[in-house]
Amino acid sequence: MAGASGASGASGVAGTVVVAATPTSNGDLHLGHMAGPYLAGDVYSRYLRATGASVIYTTCTDDNQSYVVTTAHRLGTTPPQLCATSTAAIQRSLRAMGISMVGLPPIDDRYRRTVLDFVTALHRAGRFRLRTVRLPYATRSGSWLFDGLVTGTCPVCLASSSGGACEGCGHPNSFDQLLDPRSTVDPNDPVAHRERSILVLPMEDYRDRLTAYFAGQRGRWRPHAMQLVDELLARPLPDIPITVPGEWGIAAPFAEVAGQVLYPWVEAMPAVMYSTWWSAGQLTGPTAEVDELWRAERGTRLVYFHGFDNVYHWGLMDLVLLMAHGDRYVLPAANVANEFYDLDGAKFSTSRNHLIWSADLLAEVPRDLVRFHLALTAPEGGRTSFGRTALRDTVRRRLVEPWNALAEVLARALAGTDRSRPLPTTDAGRARRDAMLARFRACYELPGFSMNRAAETVLVQLARLRAAAAAGSPAQLGDLLLQTRMLLAGAAPMLIDIAGRARTAGIELSLTEPAGLAAGVEPFELPRLPDLDPAERAVAAGAAQPASTVPR
């Protein structure tokens, strides 16, 4: 993955930390994953950098989730081996998609020490309570069941659900709330409920702070996610498990729950503090303390990208874990939650092999075209569906053909012109350029961030400029180039390879407000997009250059 420019260092001013949901290291990333937080966070980060903002875009693998245990059992491997192979695959897929992170940090002793420091400080401050709870228990194997180790029926929406939280309605179902529980590893192993004392963090203790926080978030969250938050706040808030009786994970360092491990979801906040620290270290040198960029006095702007099924975890549970540290840490300025991305109308499913791996599609279709189609069809307000036929039809008809036709018209118009002299522009042309900039900024800025609208804006402006080029006169060439340059800049967070070629050619791609009213524009040729057909791609590949190693 390419490195990020303009990141905050130990002595730099605070900027924005963009966090994508931590991927569970139980397999590679399919398109359903990629079209959600990872591409959206990348597009947003690239937009911020194009405005001159300081950004760290980061995540790390979630190695201690129970799904690692269940998947390893199904595949006949061990959890450590599965984590290693999955992390390598995830890293390759993120790099292939051009996701602008410096990489995935190692889950090592420094990671574990960061997690332990985070929870030990809360334990020392008396934030946890020892509770006796009823947990599902597989009687034949003698295993305690939680999260991915148990399946059953959601008590809220009555859909099939794993433990922890329902993927469908988003409501939590910790402890004994899941109906008809069954062991995921062995569905025939009888399940009973048994009592066990664990440490919990009472979320209800933070109701007033949560209510005040979400009052300030009205209109800043997508409607479905905020609806879930309202539903959760209307009920008694659950206790957050801090420890659970299990064997896979970080051993809990607390005497009263000896032999237990930390609940995997408790790791999320210290995990991304660690990944922020590690990423900053790759860019500008490490901060003195792992959590430094997350401390309130730094004024860092924190933005999360995750799926609807993680609204409870990232939106409430992890928020309370930050609040439990008093005023030490910054709270997220925004949570951008996506819905589910289906494949041909049905949910992506690894177990049913109903999926497309990101790496496989990228080997077949040029990266810019994949990124653009995912941006255009990403599930922002509701479920959407991916289909190869739709990709080929939409991308070729609405993007590639008109883009390359515009490039051809501009190349013919520029033939014989003096490339060293700016072409004149008019007030009307500059006004249209400014209108385009305003539309793109409205698509990329929070709280209205939308890849769908940004991609559609590219298509609308492209069609307009192609028509104007076909009907234009030489006297209007400067205005046309000025607006085409803004089209390039607006598309750049999605079309990263075209943007890299444009920057290499010296074309300025800024998304800041214009400084003054320059009366001219430097002549340039619009880089062409590759076709989806292999023969055409081979021709285009000769002229294509990889995206800059400094993402924009």
PDB file of N, CA, C and O in Angstrom, residues 75-136:
ATOM      1  N   LEU A  75     -11.406 -25.024   8.223  1.00  0.00           N
ATOM      2  CA  LEU A  75     -10.395 -25.210   7.186  1.00  0.00           C
ATOM      3  C   LEU A  75      -9.334 -26.240   7.567  1.00  0.00           C
ATOM      4  O   LEU A  75      -8.451 -26.547   6.758  1.00  0.00           O
ATOM      5  N   GLY A  76      -9.383 -26.723   8.793  1.00  0.00           N
ATOM      6  CA  GLY A  76      -8.409 -27.705   9.225  1.00  0.00           C
ATOM      7  C   GLY A  76      -7.020 -27.141   9.441  1.00  0.00           C
ATOM      8  O   GLY A  76      -6.007 -27.815   9.208  1.00  0.00           O
ATOM      9  N   THR A  77      -6.948 -25.909   9.902  1.00  0.00           N
ATOM     10  CA  THR A  77      -5.667 -25.275  10.198  1.00  0.00           C
ATOM     11  C   THR A  77      -5.695 -24.745  11.619  1.00  0.00           C
ATOM     12  O   THR A  77      -6.644 -24.996  12.365  1.00  0.00           O
ATOM     13  N   THR A  78      -4.665 -24.015  12.011  1.00  0.00           N
ATOM     14  CA  THR A  78      -4.615 -23.460  13.357  1.00  0.00           C
ATOM     15  C   THR A  78      -4.902 -21.961  13.294  1.00  0.00           C
ATOM     16  O   THR A  78      -4.640 -21.314  12.265  1.00  0.00           O
ATOM     17  N   PRO A  79      -5.406 -21.373  14.377  1.00  0.00           N
ATOM     18  CA  PRO A  79      -5.627 -19.925  14.374  1.00  0.00           C
ATOM     19  C   PRO A  79      -4.380 -19.110  14.036  1.00  0.00           C
ATOM     20  O   PRO A  79      -4.469 -18.178  13.225  1.00  0.00           O
ATOM     21  N   PRO A  80      -3.190 -19.409  14.593  1.00  0.00           N
ATOM     22  CA  PRO A  80      -2.021 -18.610  14.207  1.00  0.00           C
ATOM     23  C   PRO A  80      -1.685 -18.715  12.726  1.00  0.00           C
ATOM     24  O   PRO A  80      -1.333 -17.710  12.089  1.00  0.00           O
ATOM     25  N   GLN A  81      -1.794 -19.913  12.160  1.00  0.00           N
ATOM     26  CA  GLN A  81      -1.510 -20.070  10.729  1.00  0.00           C
ATOM     27  C   GLN A  81      -2.531 -19.308   9.898  1.00  0.00           C
ATOM     28  O   GLN A  81      -2.181 -18.661   8.897  1.00  0.00           O
ATOM     29  N   LEU A  82      -3.805 -19.374  10.295  1.00  0.00           N
ATOM     30  CA  LEU A  82      -4.850 -18.671   9.558  1.00  0.00           C
ATOM     31  C   LEU A  82      -4.616 -17.161   9.625  1.00  0.00           C
ATOM     32  O   LEU A  82      -4.773 -16.454   8.615  1.00  0.00           O
ATOM     33  N   CYS A  83      -4.251 -16.636  10.790  1.00  0.00           N
ATOM     34  CA  CYS A  83      -3.977 -15.202  10.912  1.00  0.00           C
ATOM     35  C   CYS A  83      -2.848 -14.779   9.978  1.00  0.00           C
ATOM     36  O   CYS A  83      -2.939 -13.732   9.316  1.00  0.00           O
ATOM     37  N   ALA A  84      -1.811 -15.574   9.914  1.00  0.00           N
ATOM     38  CA  ALA A  84      -0.656 -15.215   9.091  1.00  0.00           C
ATOM     39  C   ALA A  84      -1.026 -15.181   7.612  1.00  0.00           C
ATOM     40  O   ALA A  84      -0.712 -14.213   6.897  1.00  0.00           O
ATOM     41  N   THR A  85      -1.690 -16.213   7.123  1.00  0.00           N
ATOM     42  CA  THR A  85      -2.033 -16.266   5.702  1.00  0.00           C
ATOM     43  C   THR A  85      -3.090 -15.218   5.354  1.00  0.00           C
ATOM     44  O   THR A  85      -3.033 -14.596   4.288  1.00  0.00           O
ATOM     45  N   SER A  86      -4.041 -14.997   6.265  1.00  0.00           N
ATOM     46  CA  SER A  86      -5.101 -14.024   5.999  1.00  0.00           C
ATOM     47  C   SER A  86      -4.554 -12.604   5.991  1.00  0.00           C
ATOM     48  O   SER A  86      -4.942 -11.791   5.142  1.00  0.00           O
ATOM     49  N   THR A  87      -3.679 -12.285   6.935  1.00  0.00           N
ATOM     50  CA  THR A  87      -3.103 -10.940   6.980  1.00  0.00           C
ATOM     51  C   THR A  87      -2.335 -10.639   5.702  1.00  0.00           C
ATOM     52  O   THR A  87      -2.447  -9.545   5.136  1.00  0.00           O
ATOM     53  N   ALA A  88      -1.574 -11.615   5.219  1.00  0.00           N
ATOM     54  CA  ALA A  88      -0.834 -11.420   3.972  1.00  0.00           C
ATOM     55  C   ALA A  88      -1.790 -11.200   2.804  1.00  0.00           C
ATOM     56  O   ALA A  88      -1.554 -10.342   1.945  1.00  0.00           O
ATOM     57  N   ALA A  89      -2.890 -11.967   2.769  1.00  0.00           N
ATOM     58  CA  ALA A  89      -3.863 -11.821   1.683  1.00  0.00           C
ATOM     59  C   ALA A  89      -4.565 -10.464   1.755  1.00  0.00           C
ATOM     60  O   ALA A  89      -4.773  -9.797   0.733  1.00  0.00           O
ATOM     61  N   ILE A  90      -4.958 -10.053   2.954  1.00  0.00           N
ATOM     62  CA  ILE A  90      -5.615  -8.751   3.131  1.00  0.00           C
ATOM     63  C   ILE A  90      -4.684  -7.621   2.701  1.00  0.00           C
ATOM     64  O   ILE A  90      -5.089  -6.687   2.011  1.00  0.00           O
ATOM     65  N   GLN A  91      -3.428  -7.733   3.100  1.00  0.00           N
ATOM     66  CA  GLN A  91      -2.445  -6.715   2.721  1.00  0.00           C
ATOM     67  C   GLN A  91      -2.314  -6.622   1.208  1.00  0.00           C
ATOM     68  O   GLN A  91      -2.290  -5.518   0.632  1.00  0.00           O
ATOM     69  N   ARG A  92      -2.248  -7.771   0.528  1.00  0.00           N
ATOM     70  CA  ARG A  92      -2.136  -7.772  -0.931  1.00  0.00           C
ATOM     71  C   ARG A  92      -3.370  -7.149  -1.577  1.00  0.00           C
ATOM     72  O   ARG A  92      -3.262  -6.385  -2.549  1.00  0.00           O
ATOM     73  N   SER A  93      -4.548  -7.458  -1.054  1.00  0.00           N
ATOM     74  CA  SER A  93      -5.782  -6.941  -1.645  1.00  0.00           C
ATOM     75  C   SER A  93      -5.897  -5.437  -1.454  1.00  0.00           C
ATOM     76  O   SER A  93      -6.315  -4.720  -2.366  1.00  0.00           O
ATOM     77  N   LEU A  94      -5.550  -4.937  -0.280  1.00  0.00           N
ATOM     78  CA  LEU A  94      -5.588  -3.498  -0.047  1.00  0.00           C
ATOM     79  C   LEU A  94      -4.603  -2.777  -0.963  1.00  0.00           C
ATOM     80  O   LEU A  94      -4.905  -1.723  -1.534  1.00  0.00           O
ATOM     81  N   ARG A  95      -3.422  -3.364  -1.124  1.00  0.00           N
ATOM     82  CA  ARG A  95      -2.421  -2.744  -2.000  1.00  0.00           C
ATOM     83  C   ARG A  95      -2.899  -2.775  -3.449  1.00  0.00           C
ATOM     84  O   ARG A  95      -2.756  -1.783  -4.183  1.00  0.00           O
ATOM     85  N   ALA A  96      -3.468  -3.906  -3.880  1.00  0.00           N
ATOM     86  CA  ALA A  96      -3.932  -4.026  -5.262  1.00  0.00           C
ATOM     87  C   ALA A  96      -5.039  -3.020  -5.569  1.00  0.00           C
ATOM     88  O   ALA A  96      -5.120  -2.492  -6.679  1.00  0.00           O
ATOM     89  N   MET A  97      -5.900  -2.733  -4.587  1.00  0.00           N
ATOM     90  CA  MET A  97      -6.980  -1.773  -4.785  1.00  0.00           C
ATOM     91  C   MET A  97      -6.486  -0.339  -4.667  1.00  0.00           C
ATOM     92  O   MET A  97      -7.235   0.601  -4.947  1.00  0.00           O
ATOM     93  N   GLY A  98      -5.235  -0.149  -4.272  1.00  0.00           N
ATOM     94  CA  GLY A  98      -4.699   1.197  -4.140  1.00  0.00           C
ATOM     95  C   GLY A  98      -5.147   1.913  -2.885  1.00  0.00           C
ATOM     96  O   GLY A  98      -5.208   3.136  -2.853  1.00  0.00           O
ATOM     97  N   ILE A  99      -5.469   1.152  -1.832  1.00  0.00           N
ATOM     98  CA  ILE A  99      -5.907   1.761  -0.582  1.00  0.00           C
ATOM     99  C   ILE A  99      -4.709   2.458   0.066  1.00  0.00           C
ATOM    100  O   ILE A  99      -3.662   1.844   0.294  1.00  0.00           O
ATOM    101  N   SER A 100      -4.871   3.741   0.361  1.00  0.00           N
ATOM    102  CA  SER A 100      -3.735   4.594   0.724  1.00  0.00           C
ATOM    103  C   SER A 100      -3.365   4.521   2.199  1.00  0.00           C
ATOM    104  O   SER A 100      -3.381   5.512   2.921  1.00  0.00           O
ATOM    105  N   MET A 101      -3.045   3.336   2.649  1.00  0.00           N
ATOM    106  CA  MET A 101      -2.458   3.128   3.968  1.00  0.00           C
ATOM    107  C   MET A 101      -0.999   2.744   3.767  1.00  0.00           C
ATOM    108  O   MET A 101      -0.618   2.244   2.701  1.00  0.00           O
ATOM    109  N   VAL A 102      -0.197   2.942   4.801  1.00  0.00           N
ATOM    110  CA  VAL A 102       1.205   2.546   4.684  1.00  0.00           C
ATOM    111  C   VAL A 102       1.379   1.053   4.890  1.00  0.00           C
ATOM    112  O   VAL A 102       2.455   0.511   4.639  1.00  0.00           O
ATOM    113  N   GLY A 103       0.355   0.377   5.336  1.00  0.00           N
ATOM    114  CA  GLY A 103       0.424  -1.058   5.542  1.00  0.00           C
ATOM    115  C   GLY A 103      -0.378  -1.462   6.766  1.00  0.00           C
ATOM    116  O   GLY A 103      -1.042  -0.648   7.400  1.00  0.00           O
ATOM    117  N   LEU A 104      -0.318  -2.747   7.074  1.00  0.00           N
ATOM    118  CA  LEU A 104      -0.964  -3.283   8.269  1.00  0.00           C
ATOM    119  C   LEU A 104       0.104  -3.513   9.326  1.00  0.00           C
ATOM    120  O   LEU A 104       1.093  -4.205   9.073  1.00  0.00           O
ATOM    121  N   PRO A 105      -0.052  -2.951  10.510  1.00  0.00           N
ATOM    122  CA  PRO A 105       0.986  -3.106  11.541  1.00  0.00           C
ATOM    123  C   PRO A 105       1.030  -4.535  12.069  1.00  0.00           C
ATOM    124  O   PRO A 105       0.022  -5.251  12.050  1.00  0.00           O
ATOM    125  N   PRO A 106       2.168  -4.958  12.552  1.00  0.00           N
ATOM    126  CA  PRO A 106       2.267  -6.307  13.127  1.00  0.00           C
ATOM    127  C   PRO A 106       1.498  -6.403  14.435  1.00  0.00           C
ATOM    128  O   PRO A 106       1.484  -5.468  15.235  1.00  0.00           O
ATOM    129  N   ILE A 107       0.850  -7.538  14.651  1.00  0.00           N
ATOM    130  CA  ILE A 107       0.168  -7.789  15.926  1.00  0.00           C
ATOM    131  C   ILE A 107       1.194  -8.473  16.823  1.00  0.00           C
ATOM    132  O   ILE A 107       1.303  -9.699  16.879  1.00  0.00           O
ATOM    133  N   ASP A 108       1.969  -7.647  17.518  1.00  0.00           N
ATOM    134  CA  ASP A 108       3.139  -8.124  18.239  1.00  0.00           C
ATOM    135  C   ASP A 108       3.054  -7.765  19.726  1.00  0.00           C
ATOM    136  O   ASP A 108       1.977  -7.398  20.232  1.00  0.00           O
ATOM    137  N   ASP A 109       4.169  -7.860  20.398  1.00  0.00           N
ATOM    138  CA  ASP A 109       4.185  -7.562  21.836  1.00  0.00           C
ATOM    139  C   ASP A 109       3.812  -6.107  22.109  1.00  0.00           C
ATOM    140  O   ASP A 109       3.166  -5.806  23.121  1.00  0.00           O
ATOM    141  N   ARG A 110       4.228  -5.187  21.236  1.00  0.00           N
ATOM    142  CA  ARG A 110       3.873  -3.783  21.446  1.00  0.00           C
ATOM    143  C   ARG A 110       2.367  -3.593  21.314  1.00  0.00           C
ATOM    144  O   ARG A 110       1.765  -2.819  22.053  1.00  0.00           O
ATOM    145  N   TYR A 111       1.758  -4.301  20.381  1.00  0.00           N
ATOM    146  CA  TYR A 111       0.299  -4.261  20.254  1.00  0.00           C
ATOM    147  C   TYR A 111      -0.360  -4.756  21.538  1.00  0.00           C
ATOM    148  O   TYR A 111      -1.247  -4.104  22.091  1.00  0.00           O
ATOM    149  N   ARG A 112       0.069  -5.918  21.996  1.00  0.00           N
ATOM    150  CA  ARG A 112      -0.547  -6.503  23.192  1.00  0.00           C
ATOM    151  C   ARG A 112      -0.329  -5.618  24.416  1.00  0.00           C
ATOM    152  O   ARG A 112      -1.221  -5.468  25.256  1.00  0.00           O
ATOM    153  N   ARG A 113       0.843  -4.997  24.514  1.00  0.00           N
ATOM    154  CA  ARG A 113       1.100  -4.099  25.645  1.00  0.00           C
ATOM    155  C   ARG A 113       0.186  -2.874  25.580  1.00  0.00           C
ATOM    156  O   ARG A 113      -0.291  -2.390  26.613  1.00  0.00           O
ATOM    157  N   THR A 114      -0.078  -2.371  24.371  1.00  0.00           N
ATOM    158  CA  THR A 114      -0.985  -1.238  24.217  1.00  0.00           C
ATOM    159  C   THR A 114      -2.387  -1.596  24.692  1.00  0.00           C
ATOM    160  O   THR A 114      -3.040  -0.820  25.400  1.00  0.00           O
ATOM    161  N   VAL A 115      -2.862  -2.778  24.294  1.00  0.00           N
ATOM    162  CA  VAL A 115      -4.187  -3.227  24.729  1.00  0.00           C
ATOM    163  C   VAL A 115      -4.234  -3.374  26.242  1.00  0.00           C
ATOM    164  O   VAL A 115      -5.179  -2.914  26.905  1.00  0.00           O
ATOM    165  N   LEU A 116      -3.227  -4.016  26.814  1.00  0.00           N
ATOM    166  CA  LEU A 116      -3.219  -4.243  28.261  1.00  0.00           C
ATOM    167  C   LEU A 116      -3.123  -2.934  29.032  1.00  0.00           C
ATOM    168  O   LEU A 116      -3.779  -2.771  30.069  1.00  0.00           O
ATOM    169  N   ASP A 117      -2.339  -1.989  28.547  1.00  0.00           N
ATOM    170  CA  ASP A 117      -2.249  -0.686  29.218  1.00  0.00           C
ATOM    171  C   ASP A 117      -3.618   0.008  29.218  1.00  0.00           C
ATOM    172  O   ASP A 117      -4.014   0.632  30.212  1.00  0.00           O
ATOM    173  N   PHE A 118      -4.338  -0.097  28.110  1.00  0.00           N
ATOM    174  CA  PHE A 118      -5.638   0.551  27.960  1.00  0.00           C
ATOM    175  C   PHE A 118      -6.640   0.005  28.980  1.00  0.00           C
ATOM    176  O   PHE A 118      -7.333   0.764  29.665  1.00  0.00           O
ATOM    177  N   VAL A 119      -6.718  -1.325  29.086  1.00  0.00           N
ATOM    178  CA  VAL A 119      -7.717  -1.915  29.990  1.00  0.00           C
ATOM    179  C   VAL A 119      -7.249  -1.880  31.440  1.00  0.00           C
ATOM    180  O   VAL A 119      -8.073  -1.750  32.358  1.00  0.00           O
ATOM    181  N   THR A 120      -5.952  -1.970  31.672  1.00  0.00           N
ATOM    182  CA  THR A 120      -5.453  -1.932  33.048  1.00  0.00           C
ATOM    183  C   THR A 120      -5.713  -0.572  33.683  1.00  0.00           C
ATOM    184  O   THR A 120      -6.039  -0.484  34.884  1.00  0.00           O
ATOM    185  N   ALA A 121      -5.601   0.493  32.898  1.00  0.00           N
ATOM    186  CA  ALA A 121      -5.888   1.829  33.422  1.00  0.00           C
ATOM    187  C   ALA A 121      -7.344   1.935  33.858  1.00  0.00           C
ATOM    188  O   ALA A 121      -7.652   2.552  34.895  1.00  0.00           O
ATOM    189  N   LEU A 122      -8.249   1.331  33.115  1.00  0.00           N
ATOM    190  CA  LEU A 122      -9.666   1.354  33.499  1.00  0.00           C
ATOM    191  C   LEU A 122      -9.918   0.496  34.726  1.00  0.00           C
ATOM    192  O   LEU A 122     -10.719   0.856  35.604  1.00  0.00           O
ATOM    193  N   HIS A 123      -9.258  -0.629  34.814  1.00  0.00           N
ATOM    194  CA  HIS A 123      -9.408  -1.506  35.977  1.00  0.00           C
ATOM    195  C   HIS A 123      -8.898  -0.799  37.234  1.00  0.00           C
ATOM    196  O   HIS A 123      -9.544  -0.817  38.297  1.00  0.00           O
ATOM    197  N   ARG A 124      -7.768  -0.150  37.095  1.00  0.00           N
ATOM    198  CA  ARG A 124      -7.171   0.569  38.228  1.00  0.00           C
ATOM    199  C   ARG A 124      -8.070   1.725  38.675  1.00  0.00           C
ATOM    200  O   ARG A 124      -8.136   2.052  39.869  1.00  0.00           O
ATOM    201  N   ALA A 125      -8.792   2.336  37.738  1.00  0.00           N
ATOM    202  CA  ALA A 125      -9.682   3.458  38.062  1.00  0.00           C
ATOM    203  C   ALA A 125     -11.035   2.990  38.582  1.00  0.00           C
ATOM    204  O   ALA A 125     -11.902   3.821  38.880  1.00  0.00           O
ATOM    205  N   GLY A 126     -11.238   1.686  38.683  1.00  0.00           N
ATOM    206  CA  GLY A 126     -12.481   1.153  39.232  1.00  0.00           C
ATOM    207  C   GLY A 126     -13.662   1.200  38.276  1.00  0.00           C
ATOM    208  O   GLY A 126     -14.819   1.217  38.717  1.00  0.00           O
ATOM    209  N   ARG A 127     -13.395   1.213  36.978  1.00  0.00           N
ATOM    210  CA  ARG A 127     -14.487   1.310  36.003  1.00  0.00           C
ATOM    211  C   ARG A 127     -15.219  -0.015  35.785  1.00  0.00           C
ATOM    212  O   ARG A 127     -16.367  -0.035  35.343  1.00  0.00           O
ATOM    213  N   PHE A 128     -14.569  -1.135  36.065  1.00  0.00           N
ATOM    214  CA  PHE A 128     -15.165  -2.435  35.791  1.00  0.00           C
ATOM    215  C   PHE A 128     -15.934  -2.956  37.005  1.00  0.00           C
ATOM    216  O   PHE A 128     -15.682  -2.552  38.146  1.00  0.00           O
ATOM    217  N   ARG A 129     -16.872  -3.863  36.740  1.00  0.00           N
ATOM    218  CA  ARG A 129     -17.630  -4.541  37.787  1.00  0.00           C
ATOM    219  C   ARG A 129     -17.534  -6.050  37.570  1.00  0.00           C
ATOM    220  O   ARG A 129     -17.564  -6.521  36.422  1.00  0.00           O
ATOM    221  N   LEU A 130     -17.466  -6.785  38.655  1.00  0.00           N
ATOM    222  CA  LEU A 130     -17.496  -8.245  38.572  1.00  0.00           C
ATOM    223  C   LEU A 130     -18.948  -8.679  38.578  1.00  0.00           C
ATOM    224  O   LEU A 130     -19.688  -8.378  39.525  1.00  0.00           O
ATOM    225  N   ARG A 131     -19.395  -9.333  37.517  1.00  0.00           N
ATOM    226  CA  ARG A 131     -20.786  -9.761  37.381  1.00  0.00           C
ATOM    227  C   ARG A 131     -20.831 -11.273  37.160  1.00  0.00           C
ATOM    228  O   ARG A 131     -19.990 -11.838  36.455  1.00  0.00           O
ATOM    229  N   THR A 132     -21.855 -11.889  37.722  1.00  0.00           N
ATOM    230  CA  THR A 132     -22.141 -13.288  37.421  1.00  0.00           C
ATOM    231  C   THR A 132     -23.208 -13.311  36.335  1.00  0.00           C
ATOM    232  O   THR A 132     -24.309 -12.781  36.532  1.00  0.00           O
ATOM    233  N   VAL A 133     -22.874 -13.852  35.181  1.00  0.00           N
ATOM    234  CA  VAL A 133     -23.773 -13.858  34.025  1.00  0.00           C
ATOM    235  C   VAL A 133     -23.987 -15.300  33.570  1.00  0.00           C
ATOM    236  O   VAL A 133     -23.236 -16.203  33.921  1.00  0.00           O
ATOM    237  N   ARG A 134     -25.042 -15.483  32.784  1.00  0.00           N
ATOM    238  CA  ARG A 134     -25.314 -16.797  32.190  1.00  0.00           C
ATOM    239  C   ARG A 134     -24.813 -16.795  30.750  1.00  0.00           C
ATOM    240  O   ARG A 134     -25.176 -15.933  29.955  1.00  0.00           O
ATOM    241  N   LEU A 135     -23.970 -17.773  30.436  1.00  0.00           N
ATOM    242  CA  LEU A 135     -23.383 -17.877  29.109  1.00  0.00           C
ATOM    243  C   LEU A 135     -23.711 -19.220  28.478  1.00  0.00           C
ATOM    244  O   LEU A 135     -23.818 -20.237  29.187  1.00  0.00           O
ATOM    245  N   PRO A 136     -23.862 -19.271  27.147  1.00  0.00           N
ATOM    246  CA  PRO A 136     -24.027 -20.563  26.481  1.00  0.00           C
ATOM    247  C   PRO A 136     -22.782 -21.427  26.694  1.00  0.00           C
ATOM    248  O   PRO A 136     -21.650 -20.927  26.666  1.00  0.00           O
TER     249      PRO A 136
END
